[in-house]
């Protein structure tokens, strides 16, 4: 158990819909990272927040957005969903803002778009 | 962007040492070398990281070549639980905007 929690574990929704994925970091960790893992693209970094502020951006689509709240939990919002958005979404947390800090990954949310 | 090259798969027997290679010939002087692994149906898990010197922790050892163009993750005694995909990753960019770029990794099979 990494100490990172993600809800829900599974999500099934239809194309065009909007969903919100939630992540609670390990106690004391200030950084939250979001990753997408699909069969054809592998594990891809989406975005990082540190203490409420966006710190780094990866291959995140404009239809996706994220935020980190004052209590440090984070939400990833996915809108206008397409079949290709079906994937595992992982959240990770670390104590600092650079990647020299070990990242602790949650169990993931499996999103299925039908 | 500096990239890494790893074998697609490797096999080992239980209780034997495993040496997982990684080539990163375009590494820059400030790039860290990170290893993560992903067990089946789980999120990735940190294994080890280093810059220039060899590193040891409770999970593994990281041997870095003198020219830093390659590195080897060493599992001293493989167990069935070590069967996973192992990712060798270089962090790049300035410190505050570093990100981990995962490749396809090496799938390690461990046989009893």
CSV table of C-alpha atoms in Angstrom, one decimal:
chain,number,residue,atom,x,y,z
A,1,UNK,CA,0.0,0.0,0.0
A,2,UNK,CA,1.6,3.2,-1.2
A,3,UNK,CA,-0.6,5.5,0.9
A,4,UNK,CA,-2.1,7.2,-2.2
A,5,UNK,CA,-5.8,6.6,-2.7
A,6,UNK,CA,-7.8,7.0,-5.9
A,7,UNK,CA,-11.5,6.9,-6.4
A,8,UNK,CA,-13.4,5.5,-8.1
A,9,UNK,CA,-11.6,2.2,-9.0
A,10,UNK,CA,-13.6,1.7,-12.1
A,11,UNK,CA,-15.7,4.0,-14.2
A,12,UNK,CA,-17.8,3.2,-17.2
A,13,UNK,CA,-19.3,6.0,-19.1
A,14,UNK,CA,-20.5,7.0,-22.6
A,15,UNK,CA,-18.8,9.1,-25.3
A,16,UNK,CA,-19.4,12.8,-24.9
A,17,UNK,CA,-19.7,12.6,-21.1
A,18,UNK,CA,-17.6,14.2,-18.4
A,19,UNK,CA,-16.0,12.5,-15.4
A,20,UNK,CA,-13.9,13.4,-12.4
A,21,UNK,CA,-11.2,11.3,-11.0
A,22,UNK,CA,-10.0,11.9,-7.4
A,23,UNK,CA,-6.7,11.4,-5.8
A,24,UNK,CA,-5.6,11.8,-2.2
A,25,UNK,CA,-1.8,12.0,-1.8
A,26,UNK,CA,0.3,10.4,1.0
A,27,UNK,CA,0.2,12.4,4.2
A,28,UNK,CA,2.7,15.2,3.9
A,29,UNK,CA,3.3,15.0,0.2
A,30,UNK,CA,2.9,18.3,-1.6
A,31,UNK,CA,3.3,17.1,-5.2
A,32,UNK,CA,0.6,15.2,-7.2
A,33,UNK,CA,1.2,13.8,-10.6
A,34,UNK,CA,-1.3,12.4,-13.1
A,35,UNK,CA,-0.5,9.7,-15.6
A,36,UNK,CA,-2.5,7.9,-18.3
A,37,UNK,CA,-1.7,4.3,-19.2
A,38,UNK,CA,-3.3,2.8,-22.4
A,39,UNK,CA,-2.3,-0.3,-24.4
A,40,UNK,CA,-1.1,1.6,-27.4
A,41,UNK,CA,0.5,4.6,-25.7
A,42,UNK,CA,2.0,3.1,-22.6
A,43,UNK,CA,2.4,5.2,-19.4
A,44,UNK,CA,2.2,8.9,-20.2
A,45,UNK,CA,2.7,11.8,-17.9
A,46,UNK,CA,-0.2,14.3,-18.0
A,47,UNK,CA,0.3,17.0,-15.4
A,48,UNK,CA,1.9,17.8,-12.0
A,49,UNK,CA,0.8,20.1,-9.2
A,50,UNK,CA,2.9,21.2,-6.3
A,51,UNK,CA,1.2,22.8,-3.2
A,52,UNK,CA,-1.8,23.9,-5.3
A,53,UNK,CA,0.0,25.2,-8.3
A,54,UNK,CA,0.6,23.7,-11.7
A,55,UNK,CA,4.3,22.8,-12.1
A,56,UNK,CA,4.7,20.7,-15.2
A,57,UNK,CA,2.6,19.7,-18.1
A,58,UNK,CA,2.9,16.6,-20.4
A,59,UNK,CA,0.7,15.2,-23.1
A,60,UNK,CA,-2.6,16.4,-21.5
A,61,UNK,CA,-5.4,17.1,-23.9
A,62,UNK,CA,-7.3,20.4,-23.8
A,63,UNK,CA,-10.4,18.4,-22.9
A,64,UNK,CA,-8.7,17.4,-19.7
A,65,UNK,CA,-8.0,19.6,-16.7
A,66,UNK,CA,-6.8,19.1,-13.2
A,67,UNK,CA,-6.5,21.0,-10.0
A,68,UNK,CA,-5.1,20.6,-6.5
A,69,UNK,CA,-7.1,21.8,-3.6
A,70,UNK,CA,-5.9,23.4,-0.3
A,71,UNK,CA,-6.1,20.1,1.5
A,72,UNK,CA,-3.7,18.8,-1.3
A,73,UNK,CA,-6.1,16.3,-2.8
A,74,UNK,CA,-6.3,16.5,-6.6
A,75,UNK,CA,-9.0,16.0,-9.2
A,76,UNK,CA,-8.6,15.2,-12.9
A,77,UNK,CA,-11.5,16.2,-15.0
A,78,UNK,CA,-12.1,14.6,-18.4
A,79,UNK,CA,-14.7,16.0,-20.7
A,80,UNK,CA,-16.2,15.3,-24.1
A,81,UNK,CA,-15.0,11.7,-23.6
A,82,UNK,CA,-13.9,9.7,-26.6
A,83,UNK,CA,-13.4,5.9,-27.0
A,84,UNK,CA,-9.7,6.5,-27.1
A,85,UNK,CA,-9.8,8.0,-23.6
A,86,UNK,CA,-10.4,4.5,-22.2
A,87,UNK,CA,-7.3,3.8,-20.1
A,88,UNK,CA,-5.9,3.4,-16.6
A,89,UNK,CA,-5.3,6.8,-14.9
A,90,UNK,CA,-2.7,6.8,-12.1
A,91,UNK,CA,-2.1,9.5,-9.6
A,92,UNK,CA,1.3,9.7,-7.8
A,93,UNK,CA,2.5,11.8,-5.0
A,94,UNK,CA,5.9,12.9,-3.7
A,95,UNK,CA,7.2,15.1,-0.9
A,96,UNK,CA,8.9,17.6,-3.2
A,97,UNK,CA,8.5,19.2,-6.6
A,98,UNK,CA,11.4,17.6,-8.5
A,99,UNK,CA,11.6,14.1,-9.8
A,100,UNK,CA,14.6,13.3,-7.6
A,101,UNK,CA,11.9,12.7,-5.0
A,102,UNK,CA,10.4,9.2,-5.1
A,103,UNK,CA,6.9,9.1,-6.6
A,104,UNK,CA,4.3,6.9,-4.8
A,105,UNK,CA,1.6,5.7,-7.2
A,106,UNK,CA,-1.9,4.9,-6.4
A,107,UNK,CA,-3.8,1.8,-7.5
A,108,UNK,CA,-5.3,3.7,-10.5
A,109,UNK,CA,-8.8,4.3,-11.9
A,110,UNK,CA,-9.8,2.3,-14.9
A,111,UNK,CA,-12.0,4.3,-17.2
A,112,UNK,CA,-14.0,2.6,-19.9
A,113,UNK,CA,-15.7,4.8,-22.5
A,114,UNK,CA,-18.4,3.1,-24.5
B,1,UNK,CA,15.2,14.6,-25.2
B,2,UNK,CA,17.5,11.9,-23.8
B,3,UNK,CA,16.1,8.5,-24.4
B,4,UNK,CA,16.7,5.0,-23.0
B,5,UNK,CA,16.9,1.7,-24.7
B,6,UNK,CA,16.0,-1.5,-22.8
B,7,UNK,CA,15.5,-5.1,-23.9
B,8,UNK,CA,11.8,-6.0,-24.3
B,9,UNK,CA,12.0,-9.0,-22.1
B,10,UNK,CA,14.3,-11.0,-19.8
B,11,UNK,CA,14.0,-14.2,-17.9
B,12,UNK,CA,15.4,-15.4,-14.6
B,13,UNK,CA,15.1,-18.2,-12.2
B,14,UNK,CA,14.1,-17.7,-8.6
B,15,UNK,CA,17.0,-16.9,-6.2
B,16,UNK,CA,19.4,-16.0,-9.0
B,17,UNK,CA,20.8,-12.5,-9.6
B,18,UNK,CA,19.2,-10.5,-12.4
B,19,UNK,CA,21.0,-7.7,-14.3
B,20,UNK,CA,18.7,-5.4,-16.2
B,21,UNK,CA,20.6,-3.2,-18.7
B,22,UNK,CA,19.7,0.2,-19.9
B,23,UNK,CA,21.4,2.3,-22.6
B,24,UNK,CA,21.2,6.1,-22.5
B,25,UNK,CA,23.9,7.3,-24.9
B,26,UNK,CA,22.5,10.8,-25.1
B,27,UNK,CA,22.4,11.4,-21.4
B,28,UNK,CA,23.3,14.9,-20.3
B,29,UNK,CA,25.4,15.8,-17.2
B,30,UNK,CA,22.4,16.8,-15.1
B,31,UNK,CA,20.1,13.9,-16.0
B,32,UNK,CA,19.2,11.5,-13.2
B,33,UNK,CA,18.7,7.8,-13.9
B,34,UNK,CA,15.5,6.4,-12.3
B,35,UNK,CA,14.2,2.9,-12.2
B,36,UNK,CA,10.6,2.1,-11.5
B,37,UNK,CA,8.7,-1.2,-11.8
B,38,UNK,CA,5.1,-2.1,-12.4
B,39,UNK,CA,3.8,-5.4,-11.0
B,40,UNK,CA,0.8,-6.9,-12.8
B,41,UNK,CA,-2.4,-4.9,-12.1
B,42,UNK,CA,-0.7,-2.4,-10.0
B,43,UNK,CA,0.6,1.2,-10.3
B,44,UNK,CA,4.4,1.7,-10.8
B,45,UNK,CA,6.7,1.4,-7.9
B,46,UNK,CA,9.9,3.3,-7.3
B,47,UNK,CA,13.0,1.1,-7.2
B,48,UNK,CA,16.1,3.3,-7.2
B,49,UNK,CA,17.7,6.3,-8.7
B,50,UNK,CA,21.2,7.8,-9.1
B,51,UNK,CA,23.3,10.4,-10.8
B,52,UNK,CA,26.9,9.3,-11.2
B,53,UNK,CA,27.8,6.9,-8.4
B,54,UNK,CA,26.5,3.4,-7.9
B,55,UNK,CA,23.6,3.2,-5.5
B,56,UNK,CA,22.3,0.5,-3.2
B,57,UNK,CA,19.0,0.2,-1.3
B,58,UNK,CA,17.0,-2.6,0.2
B,59,UNK,CA,15.4,-3.5,-3.2
B,60,UNK,CA,18.2,-3.3,-5.6
B,61,UNK,CA,21.6,-1.9,-6.7
B,62,UNK,CA,22.2,0.5,-9.5
B,63,UNK,CA,25.5,0.3,-11.4
B,64,UNK,CA,26.2,3.4,-13.6
B,65,UNK,CA,28.9,3.2,-16.2
B,66,UNK,CA,31.8,5.7,-15.9
B,67,UNK,CA,30.7,7.5,-19.0
B,68,UNK,CA,27.1,7.4,-17.8
B,69,UNK,CA,25.9,6.1,-21.2
B,70,UNK,CA,24.6,2.9,-19.7
B,71,UNK,CA,23.4,1.6,-16.4
B,72,UNK,CA,22.4,-1.8,-14.9
B,73,UNK,CA,19.7,-2.5,-12.3
B,74,UNK,CA,20.8,-5.5,-10.2
B,75,UNK,CA,18.3,-7.6,-8.3
B,76,UNK,CA,20.5,-9.7,-6.1
B,77,UNK,CA,18.2,-12.7,-5.6
B,78,UNK,CA,15.1,-12.7,-7.8
B,79,UNK,CA,11.8,-13.8,-6.3
B,80,UNK,CA,8.5,-14.5,-8.0
B,81,UNK,CA,7.3,-11.2,-6.7
B,82,UNK,CA,10.0,-9.4,-8.8
B,83,UNK,CA,8.2,-10.4,-12.0
B,84,UNK,CA,7.2,-7.0,-13.4
B,85,UNK,CA,7.9,-4.5,-16.1
B,86,UNK,CA,11.0,-2.5,-15.2
B,87,UNK,CA,11.3,1.1,-16.5
B,88,UNK,CA,14.6,2.9,-16.9
B,89,UNK,CA,13.9,6.6,-17.1
B,90,UNK,CA,16.0,9.8,-17.4
B,91,UNK,CA,14.7,12.9,-15.9
B,92,UNK,CA,15.3,16.0,-18.0
B,93,UNK,CA,14.7,19.7,-17.9
B,94,UNK,CA,15.5,22.1,-15.2
B,95,UNK,CA,14.8,20.9,-11.6
B,96,UNK,CA,11.5,22.5,-11.1
B,97,UNK,CA,9.9,21.2,-14.3
B,98,UNK,CA,11.3,17.7,-14.3
B,99,UNK,CA,9.0,14.9,-15.5
B,100,UNK,CA,9.4,11.2,-15.8
B,101,UNK,CA,9.0,9.9,-19.4
B,102,UNK,CA,8.2,6.2,-19.2
B,103,UNK,CA,9.3,4.0,-22.2
B,104,UNK,CA,8.2,0.5,-22.9
B,105,UNK,CA,10.4,-1.1,-20.3
B,106,UNK,CA,11.7,-4.6,-19.8
B,107,UNK,CA,9.3,-7.4,-18.9
B,108,UNK,CA,11.0,-9.7,-16.4
B,109,UNK,CA,9.8,-13.2,-16.0
B,110,UNK,CA,10.9,-15.2,-12.9
B,111,UNK,CA,10.6,-18.9,-13.0
B,112,UNK,CA,10.4,-21.1,-9.8
